[in-house]
Coordinates of C-alpha atoms and ligand atoms in Angstrom, one line a residue:
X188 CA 0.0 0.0 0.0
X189 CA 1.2 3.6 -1.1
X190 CA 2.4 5.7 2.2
X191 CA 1.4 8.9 3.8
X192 CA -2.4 7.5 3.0
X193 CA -3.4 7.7 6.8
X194 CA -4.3 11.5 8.5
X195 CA -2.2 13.1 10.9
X196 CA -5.4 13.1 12.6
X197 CA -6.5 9.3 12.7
X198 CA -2.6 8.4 13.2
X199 CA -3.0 10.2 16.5
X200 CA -5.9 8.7 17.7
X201 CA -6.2 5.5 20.1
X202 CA -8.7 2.6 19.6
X203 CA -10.9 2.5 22.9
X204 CA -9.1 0.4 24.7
X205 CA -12.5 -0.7 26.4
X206 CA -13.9 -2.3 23.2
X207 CA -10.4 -3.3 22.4
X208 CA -10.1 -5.5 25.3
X209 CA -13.3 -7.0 25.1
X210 CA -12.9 -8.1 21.4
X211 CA -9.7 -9.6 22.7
X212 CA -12.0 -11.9 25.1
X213 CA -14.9 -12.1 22.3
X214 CA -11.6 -14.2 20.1
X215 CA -10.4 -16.0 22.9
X216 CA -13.6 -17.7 24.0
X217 CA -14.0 -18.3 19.9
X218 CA -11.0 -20.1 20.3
X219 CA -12.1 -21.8 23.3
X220 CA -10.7 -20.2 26.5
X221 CA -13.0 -20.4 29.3
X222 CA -12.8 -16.9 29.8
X223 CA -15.1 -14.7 32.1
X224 CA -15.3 -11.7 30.4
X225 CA -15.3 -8.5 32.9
X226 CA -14.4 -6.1 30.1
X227 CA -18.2 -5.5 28.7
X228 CA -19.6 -2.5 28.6
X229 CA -23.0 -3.0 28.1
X230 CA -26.3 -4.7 29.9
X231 CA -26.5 -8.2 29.4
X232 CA -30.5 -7.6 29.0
X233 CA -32.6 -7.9 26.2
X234 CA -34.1 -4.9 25.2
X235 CA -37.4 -4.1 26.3
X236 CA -40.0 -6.4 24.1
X237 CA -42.2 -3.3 23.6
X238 CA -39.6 -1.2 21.6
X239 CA -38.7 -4.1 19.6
X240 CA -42.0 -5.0 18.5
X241 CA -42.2 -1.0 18.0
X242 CA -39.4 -1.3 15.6
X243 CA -40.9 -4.8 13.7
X244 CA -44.0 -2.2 13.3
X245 CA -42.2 0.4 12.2
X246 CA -40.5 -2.0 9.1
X247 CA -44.1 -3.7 8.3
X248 CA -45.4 0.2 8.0
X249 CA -42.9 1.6 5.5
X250 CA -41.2 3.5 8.5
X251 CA -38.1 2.9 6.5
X252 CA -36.9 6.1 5.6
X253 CA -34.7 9.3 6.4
X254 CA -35.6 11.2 8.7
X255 CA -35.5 15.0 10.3
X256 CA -31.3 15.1 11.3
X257 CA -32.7 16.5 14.3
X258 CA -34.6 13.2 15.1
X259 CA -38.6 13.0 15.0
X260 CA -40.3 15.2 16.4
X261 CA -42.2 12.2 18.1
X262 CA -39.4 11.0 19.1
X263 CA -37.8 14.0 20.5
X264 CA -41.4 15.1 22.2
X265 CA -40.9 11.3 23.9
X266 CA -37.3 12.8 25.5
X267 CA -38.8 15.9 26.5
X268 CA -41.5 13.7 28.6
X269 CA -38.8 11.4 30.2
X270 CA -36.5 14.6 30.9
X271 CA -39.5 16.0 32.9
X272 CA -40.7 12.8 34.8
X273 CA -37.6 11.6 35.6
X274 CA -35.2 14.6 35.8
X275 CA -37.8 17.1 36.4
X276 CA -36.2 18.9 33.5
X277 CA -38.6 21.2 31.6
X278 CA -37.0 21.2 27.5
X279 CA -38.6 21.9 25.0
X280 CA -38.3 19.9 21.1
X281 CA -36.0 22.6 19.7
X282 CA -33.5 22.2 22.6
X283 CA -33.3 18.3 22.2
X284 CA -31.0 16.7 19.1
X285 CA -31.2 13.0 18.9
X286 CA -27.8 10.7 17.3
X287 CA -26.9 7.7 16.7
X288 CA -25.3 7.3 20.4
X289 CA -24.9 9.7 23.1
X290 CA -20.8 9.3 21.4
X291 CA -22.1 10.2 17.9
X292 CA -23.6 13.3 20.0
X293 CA -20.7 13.9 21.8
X294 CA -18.5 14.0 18.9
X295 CA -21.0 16.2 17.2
X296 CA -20.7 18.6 20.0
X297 CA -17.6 18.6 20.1
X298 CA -17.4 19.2 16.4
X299 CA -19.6 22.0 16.6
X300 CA -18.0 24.3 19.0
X301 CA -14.2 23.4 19.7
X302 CA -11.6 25.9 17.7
X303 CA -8.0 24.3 17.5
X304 CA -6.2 25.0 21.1
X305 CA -9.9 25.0 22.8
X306 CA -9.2 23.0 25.8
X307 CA -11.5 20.1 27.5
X308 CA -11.2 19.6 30.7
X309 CA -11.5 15.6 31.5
X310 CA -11.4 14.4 35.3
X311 CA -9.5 11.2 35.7
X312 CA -10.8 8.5 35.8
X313 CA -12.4 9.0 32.3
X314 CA -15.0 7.1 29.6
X315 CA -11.9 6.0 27.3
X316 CA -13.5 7.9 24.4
X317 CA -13.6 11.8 25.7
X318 CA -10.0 12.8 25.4
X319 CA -9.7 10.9 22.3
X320 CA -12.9 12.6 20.5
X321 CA -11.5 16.5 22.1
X322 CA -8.4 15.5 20.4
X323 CA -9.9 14.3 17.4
X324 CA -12.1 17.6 16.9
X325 CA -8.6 20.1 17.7
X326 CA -8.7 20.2 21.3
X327 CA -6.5 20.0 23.8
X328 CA -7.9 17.3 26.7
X329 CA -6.9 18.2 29.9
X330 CA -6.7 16.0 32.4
X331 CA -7.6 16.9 36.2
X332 CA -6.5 14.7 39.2
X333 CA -9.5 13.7 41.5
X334 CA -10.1 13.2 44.8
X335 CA -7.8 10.2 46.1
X336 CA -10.9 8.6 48.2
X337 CA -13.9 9.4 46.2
X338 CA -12.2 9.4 43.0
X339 CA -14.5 12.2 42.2
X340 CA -13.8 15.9 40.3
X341 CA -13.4 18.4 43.0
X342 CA -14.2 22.1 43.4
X343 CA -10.7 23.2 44.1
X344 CA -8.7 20.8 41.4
X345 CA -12.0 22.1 38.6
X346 CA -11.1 26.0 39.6
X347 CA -7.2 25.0 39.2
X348 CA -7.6 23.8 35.6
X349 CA -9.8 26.2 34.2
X350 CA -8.1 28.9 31.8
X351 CA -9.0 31.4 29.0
X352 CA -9.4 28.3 26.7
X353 CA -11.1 26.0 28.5
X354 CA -14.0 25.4 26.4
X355 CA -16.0 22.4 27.7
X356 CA -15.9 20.6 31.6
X357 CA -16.8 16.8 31.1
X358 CA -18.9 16.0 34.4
X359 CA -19.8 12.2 34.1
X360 CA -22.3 11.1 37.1
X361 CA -22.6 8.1 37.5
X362 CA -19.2 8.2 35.7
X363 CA -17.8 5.1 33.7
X364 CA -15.2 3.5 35.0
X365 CA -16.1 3.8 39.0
X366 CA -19.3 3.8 39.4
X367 CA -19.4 7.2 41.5
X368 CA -22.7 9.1 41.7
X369 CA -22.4 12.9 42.3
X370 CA -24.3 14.3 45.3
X371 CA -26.3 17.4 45.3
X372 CA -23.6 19.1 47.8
X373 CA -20.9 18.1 44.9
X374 CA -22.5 19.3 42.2
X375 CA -23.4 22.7 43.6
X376 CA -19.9 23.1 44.6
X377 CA -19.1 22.5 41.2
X378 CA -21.4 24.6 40.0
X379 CA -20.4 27.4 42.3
X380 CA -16.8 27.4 40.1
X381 CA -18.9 27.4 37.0
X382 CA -20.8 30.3 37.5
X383 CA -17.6 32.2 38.1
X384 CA -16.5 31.6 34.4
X385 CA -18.9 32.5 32.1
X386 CA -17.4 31.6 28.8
X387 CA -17.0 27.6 29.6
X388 CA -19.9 25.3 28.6
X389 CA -20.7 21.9 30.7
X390 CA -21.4 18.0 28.7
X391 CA -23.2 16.7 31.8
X392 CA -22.9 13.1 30.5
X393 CA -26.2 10.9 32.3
X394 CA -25.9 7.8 30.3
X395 CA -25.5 5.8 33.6
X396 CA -28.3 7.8 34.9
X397 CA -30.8 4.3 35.4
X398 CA -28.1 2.4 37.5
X399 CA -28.3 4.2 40.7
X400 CA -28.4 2.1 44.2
X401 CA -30.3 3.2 46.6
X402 CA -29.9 5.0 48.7
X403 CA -27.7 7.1 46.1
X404 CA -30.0 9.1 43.6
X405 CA -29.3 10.3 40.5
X406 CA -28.9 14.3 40.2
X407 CA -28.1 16.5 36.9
X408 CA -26.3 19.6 37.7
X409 CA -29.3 21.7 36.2
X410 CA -31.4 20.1 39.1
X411 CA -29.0 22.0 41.2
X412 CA -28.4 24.9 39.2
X413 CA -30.8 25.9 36.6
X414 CA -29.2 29.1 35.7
X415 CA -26.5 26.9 33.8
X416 CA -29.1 25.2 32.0
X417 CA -28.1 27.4 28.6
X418 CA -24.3 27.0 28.8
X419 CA -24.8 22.7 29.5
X420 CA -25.2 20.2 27.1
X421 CA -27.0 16.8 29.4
X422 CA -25.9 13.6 26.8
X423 CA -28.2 10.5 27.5
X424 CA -29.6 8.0 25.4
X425 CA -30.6 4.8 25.2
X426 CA -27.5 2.2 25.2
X427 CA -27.6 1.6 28.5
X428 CA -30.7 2.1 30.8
X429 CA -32.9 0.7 28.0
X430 CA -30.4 -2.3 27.0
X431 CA -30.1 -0.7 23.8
X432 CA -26.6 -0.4 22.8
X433 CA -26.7 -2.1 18.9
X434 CA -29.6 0.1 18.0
X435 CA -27.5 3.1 18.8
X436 CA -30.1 6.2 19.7
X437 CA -28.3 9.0 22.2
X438 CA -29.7 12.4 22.7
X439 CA -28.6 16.0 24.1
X440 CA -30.1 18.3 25.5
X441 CA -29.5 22.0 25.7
X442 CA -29.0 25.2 24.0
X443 CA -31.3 25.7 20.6
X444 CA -28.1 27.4 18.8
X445 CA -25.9 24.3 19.9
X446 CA -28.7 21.8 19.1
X447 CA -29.2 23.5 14.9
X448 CA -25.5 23.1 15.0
X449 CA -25.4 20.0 15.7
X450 CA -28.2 19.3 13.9
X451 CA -26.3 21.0 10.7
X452 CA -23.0 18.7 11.3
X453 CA -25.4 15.7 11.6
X454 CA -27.2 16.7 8.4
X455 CA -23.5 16.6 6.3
X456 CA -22.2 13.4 8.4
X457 CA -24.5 10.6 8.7
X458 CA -27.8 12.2 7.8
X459 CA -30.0 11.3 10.9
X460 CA -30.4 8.1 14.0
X461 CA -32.0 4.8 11.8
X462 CA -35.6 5.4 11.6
X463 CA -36.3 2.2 13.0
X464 CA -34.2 2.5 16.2
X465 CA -36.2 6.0 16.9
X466 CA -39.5 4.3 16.5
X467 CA -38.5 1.7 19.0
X468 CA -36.5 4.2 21.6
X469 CA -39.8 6.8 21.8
X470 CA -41.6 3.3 23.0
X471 CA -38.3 2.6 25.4
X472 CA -38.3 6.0 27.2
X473 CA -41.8 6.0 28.1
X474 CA -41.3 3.3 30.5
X475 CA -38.7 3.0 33.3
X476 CA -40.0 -0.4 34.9
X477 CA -37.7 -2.4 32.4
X478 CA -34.7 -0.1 34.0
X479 CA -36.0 -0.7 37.0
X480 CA -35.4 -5.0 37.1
X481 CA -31.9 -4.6 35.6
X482 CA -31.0 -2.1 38.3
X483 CA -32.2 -4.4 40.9
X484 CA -30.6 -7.2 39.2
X485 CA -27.0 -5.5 39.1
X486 CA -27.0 -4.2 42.5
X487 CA -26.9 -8.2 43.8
X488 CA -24.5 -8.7 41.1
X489 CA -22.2 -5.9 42.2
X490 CA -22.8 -6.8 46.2
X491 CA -21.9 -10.7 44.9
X492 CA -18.3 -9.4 43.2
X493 CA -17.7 -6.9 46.5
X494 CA -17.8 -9.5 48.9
X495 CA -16.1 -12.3 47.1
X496 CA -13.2 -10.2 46.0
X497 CA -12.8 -8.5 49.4
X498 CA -12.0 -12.0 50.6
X499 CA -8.7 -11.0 49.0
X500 CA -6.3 -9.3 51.8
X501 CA -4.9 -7.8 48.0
X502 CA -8.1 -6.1 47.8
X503 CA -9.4 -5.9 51.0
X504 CA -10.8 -1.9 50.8
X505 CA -13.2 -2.6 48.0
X506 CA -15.4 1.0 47.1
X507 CA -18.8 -0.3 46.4
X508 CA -20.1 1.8 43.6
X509 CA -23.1 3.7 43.5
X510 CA -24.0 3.7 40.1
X511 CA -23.2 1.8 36.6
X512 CA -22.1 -1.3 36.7
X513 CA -18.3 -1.1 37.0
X514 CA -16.3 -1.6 40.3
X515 CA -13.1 0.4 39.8
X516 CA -10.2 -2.0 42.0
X517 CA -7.1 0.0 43.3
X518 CA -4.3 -2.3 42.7
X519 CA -1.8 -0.9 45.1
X520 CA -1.7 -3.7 47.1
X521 CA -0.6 -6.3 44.1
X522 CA 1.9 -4.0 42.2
X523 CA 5.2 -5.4 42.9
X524 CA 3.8 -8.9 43.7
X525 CA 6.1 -12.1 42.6
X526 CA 3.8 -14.7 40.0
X527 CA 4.3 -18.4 40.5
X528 CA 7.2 -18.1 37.8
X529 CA 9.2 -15.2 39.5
X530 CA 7.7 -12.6 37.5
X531 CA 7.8 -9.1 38.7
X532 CA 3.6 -7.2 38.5
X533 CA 5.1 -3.8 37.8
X534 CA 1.9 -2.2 36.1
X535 CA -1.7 -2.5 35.9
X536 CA -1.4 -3.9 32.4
X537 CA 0.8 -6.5 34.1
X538 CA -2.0 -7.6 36.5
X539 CA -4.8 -7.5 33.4
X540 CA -2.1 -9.7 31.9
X541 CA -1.6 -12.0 34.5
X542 CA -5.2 -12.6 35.4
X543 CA -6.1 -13.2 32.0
X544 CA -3.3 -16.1 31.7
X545 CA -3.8 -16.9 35.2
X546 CA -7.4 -16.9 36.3
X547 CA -9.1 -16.6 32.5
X548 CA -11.1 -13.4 33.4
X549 CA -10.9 -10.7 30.6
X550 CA -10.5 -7.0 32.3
X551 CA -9.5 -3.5 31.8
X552 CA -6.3 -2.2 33.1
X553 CA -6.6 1.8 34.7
X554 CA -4.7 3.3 32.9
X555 CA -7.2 3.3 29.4
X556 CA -8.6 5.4 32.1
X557 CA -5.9 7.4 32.5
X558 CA -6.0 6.2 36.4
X559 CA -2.9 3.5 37.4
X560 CA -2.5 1.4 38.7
X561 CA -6.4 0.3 38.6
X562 CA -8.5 -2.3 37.1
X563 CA -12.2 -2.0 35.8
X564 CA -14.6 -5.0 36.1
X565 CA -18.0 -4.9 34.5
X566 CA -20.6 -7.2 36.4
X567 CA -22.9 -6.8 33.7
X568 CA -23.0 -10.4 32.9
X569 CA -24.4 -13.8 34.7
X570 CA -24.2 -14.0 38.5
X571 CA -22.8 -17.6 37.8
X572 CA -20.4 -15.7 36.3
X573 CA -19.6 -13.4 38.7
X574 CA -19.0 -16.1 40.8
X575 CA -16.8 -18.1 38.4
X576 CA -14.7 -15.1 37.8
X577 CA -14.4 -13.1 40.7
X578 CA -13.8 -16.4 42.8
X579 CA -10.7 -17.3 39.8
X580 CA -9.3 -13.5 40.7
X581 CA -9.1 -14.9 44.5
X582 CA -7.6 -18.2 43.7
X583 CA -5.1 -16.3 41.5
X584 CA -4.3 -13.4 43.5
X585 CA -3.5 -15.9 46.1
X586 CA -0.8 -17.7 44.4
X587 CA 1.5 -14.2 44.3
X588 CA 4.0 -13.3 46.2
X589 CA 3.8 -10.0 48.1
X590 CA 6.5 -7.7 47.1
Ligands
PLP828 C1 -19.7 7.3 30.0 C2 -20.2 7.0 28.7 N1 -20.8 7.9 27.9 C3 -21.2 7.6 26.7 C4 -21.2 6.4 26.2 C5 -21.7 6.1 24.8 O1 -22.8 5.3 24.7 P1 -23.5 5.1 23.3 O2 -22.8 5.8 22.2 O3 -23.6 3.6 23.1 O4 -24.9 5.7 23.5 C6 -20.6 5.3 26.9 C7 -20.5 4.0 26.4 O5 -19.8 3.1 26.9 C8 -20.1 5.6 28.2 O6 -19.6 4.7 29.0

């Protein structure tokens, strides 16, 4: 092949390691590992029988064919009713733009408004994808250190970062990869740096918003401060809470200005969501009880994986998440640990290593997440599973040396 083909720009940009690492697991079980894989990113749930019968419908009925690149107005008159029952969010149909993912939205976005040397400020630990997509549309990601304990964004380290350029904050409650859910004293503290610097617009990305345990409760930062409702941008959609991920529908919410431009970029770029997959999400956001069971189911699934793995005295402090369905394992205590064979675990790519070899469970290492050394596990699969796997982590863990 002839050189030079490849942009400066895609040569620069990473795979997500997340659905890297889980294609990884996907060829090894086709080969036949017995491998639990930890490393999915999405509910193991069917989606909701009434939007898929919506969707059959909407074949059988000639429903086939573009649409508004803003999304149908049904459809976005649906969003505006599930912001206002379950957010208590009042928007109206111009404010709401719906894509094929809240990432296709967020890389709209992104696309719309950042100028080269625009800067977006990230908290560690991130979703693998937004310093990649800030990147990829000019910007300059930057990265902010959180709280040690909480692992959350802070007031003080937020006010630190922000500059002239800083174009966009990422807040990302209940965040992918730990599972922390922002409380109302958090986000008005945040909010209370915001308001000092007018020119910086928020993403307040909810995706995670139907995976909150009791007694946590899910709160966007316009609940807590309404007078940044024009300058925030609330991503959602229905991947996660509706066990939609394949028929990829995501939303925003926000400003009409931001939501034609978006609606402009989308118009040039992949035209509009599948007209199918909007039929069948207006029927998915009407109804939260489907959201309901598979929160209920992963909240025993994530108290199963807590309490086998904190059996291990490697991994005795275990953080039980409030939200999504990740537990986000510090690693301090195995870094430096001898293997069976003498070898050294010097990084949390080591460890992902080692228990993939070792204990055949597929994970994430931290530092996709730019957090080391760390490990992400998804319980969003089988609680035999959990079982299996977590219980194999144990057995492994215990065969190491401390260092
Ligand atoms: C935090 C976060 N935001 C956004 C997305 C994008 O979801 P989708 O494009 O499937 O709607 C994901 C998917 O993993 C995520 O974890």
């Amino acid at each position: 092949m002839i050189s030079n083909v490849l942009s400066q720009r895609v040569n620069n940009l990473n795979e997500s390691a997340s659905l890297n690492t889980a294609a990884l697991a996907q060829k090894l079980i086709s080969e036949g590992r017995d491998i639990v894989n930890f490393s999915i990113g999405e509910p193991d749930f069917n989606t909701p029988d009434a939007a898929s019968l919506e969707a059959i419908k909407a074949i059988t009925m000639g429903k086939t064919h573009y649409s508004n690149p803003q999304g149908n107005l049904d459809l976005r008159e649906a969003i505006c009713e599930k912001l206002q029952r379950d957010n208590e969010l009042a928007y109206s149909t111009d404010e709401v733009i719906v894509g094929s993912g809240g990432k296709h939205i967020i890389y709209h976005t992104f696309l719309a408004t950042i100028d080269p040397g625009d800067q977006v400020i990230v908290p560690a630990p991130y979703w693998v994808s937004y310093p990649d997509i800030a990147s990829l549309c000019g910007g300059e990601p930057i990265i902010v250190q959180p709280d040690p304990v909480s692992l959350k964004l802070t007031s003080t380290e937020l006010e630190k970062n922000i500059t002239q350029k800083t174009k966009w904050v990422v807040l990302n409650s209940p965040s992918n990869p730990t599972g922390a859910v922002y409380t109302e004293a958090e986000l008005q503290s945040i909010a209370d740096v915001l308001r000092k610097h007018e020119h910086v617009l928020i993403l307040s990305d909810e995706i995670y918003e139907k995976f909150v345990y009791p007694p946590a409760k899910h709160i966007s930062l316009i609940n807590v401060a309404p007078d940044l409702k024009e300058r925030t941008l609330i991503v959602n959609g229905a991947s996660k809470g509706y066990a939609m991920t394949g028929w990829r529908i995501g939303f925003g919410a926000g400003a009409k200005t931001l939501v034609s431009a978006i609606k402009k970029l989308i118009s040039q770029t992949t035209t509009c969501p599948s007209s199918i997959s909007q039929e069948a999400a207006k029927v998915a956001f009407g109804d939260s009880q489907p959201s309901i069971v598979m929160r209920d189911s992963f909240q025993v699934r994530r108290d199963t994986a807590v309490a086998i793995l904190s059996s291990s005295s490697f991994l005795s402090e275990i953080h039980k998440p409030e939200g999504a369905f990740y537990l986000f394992l510090n690693l301090e205590k195995i870094i430096g640990s001898k293997t069976a064979v003498g070898r050294v675990l010097v990084t949390d790519n080591d460890i992902v290593n080692f228990l993939l070899e070792e204990a055949n469970v597929a994970t994430v290492s931290g530092s996709a997440y730019g957090m080391s050394p760390y490990l992400r596990i998804s319980f969003a699969c089988s609680i035999e599973q959990i079982k299996k796997g977590c219980q194999s982590i144990v057995d492994a863990l215990s065969t190491l040396q401390a260092g």
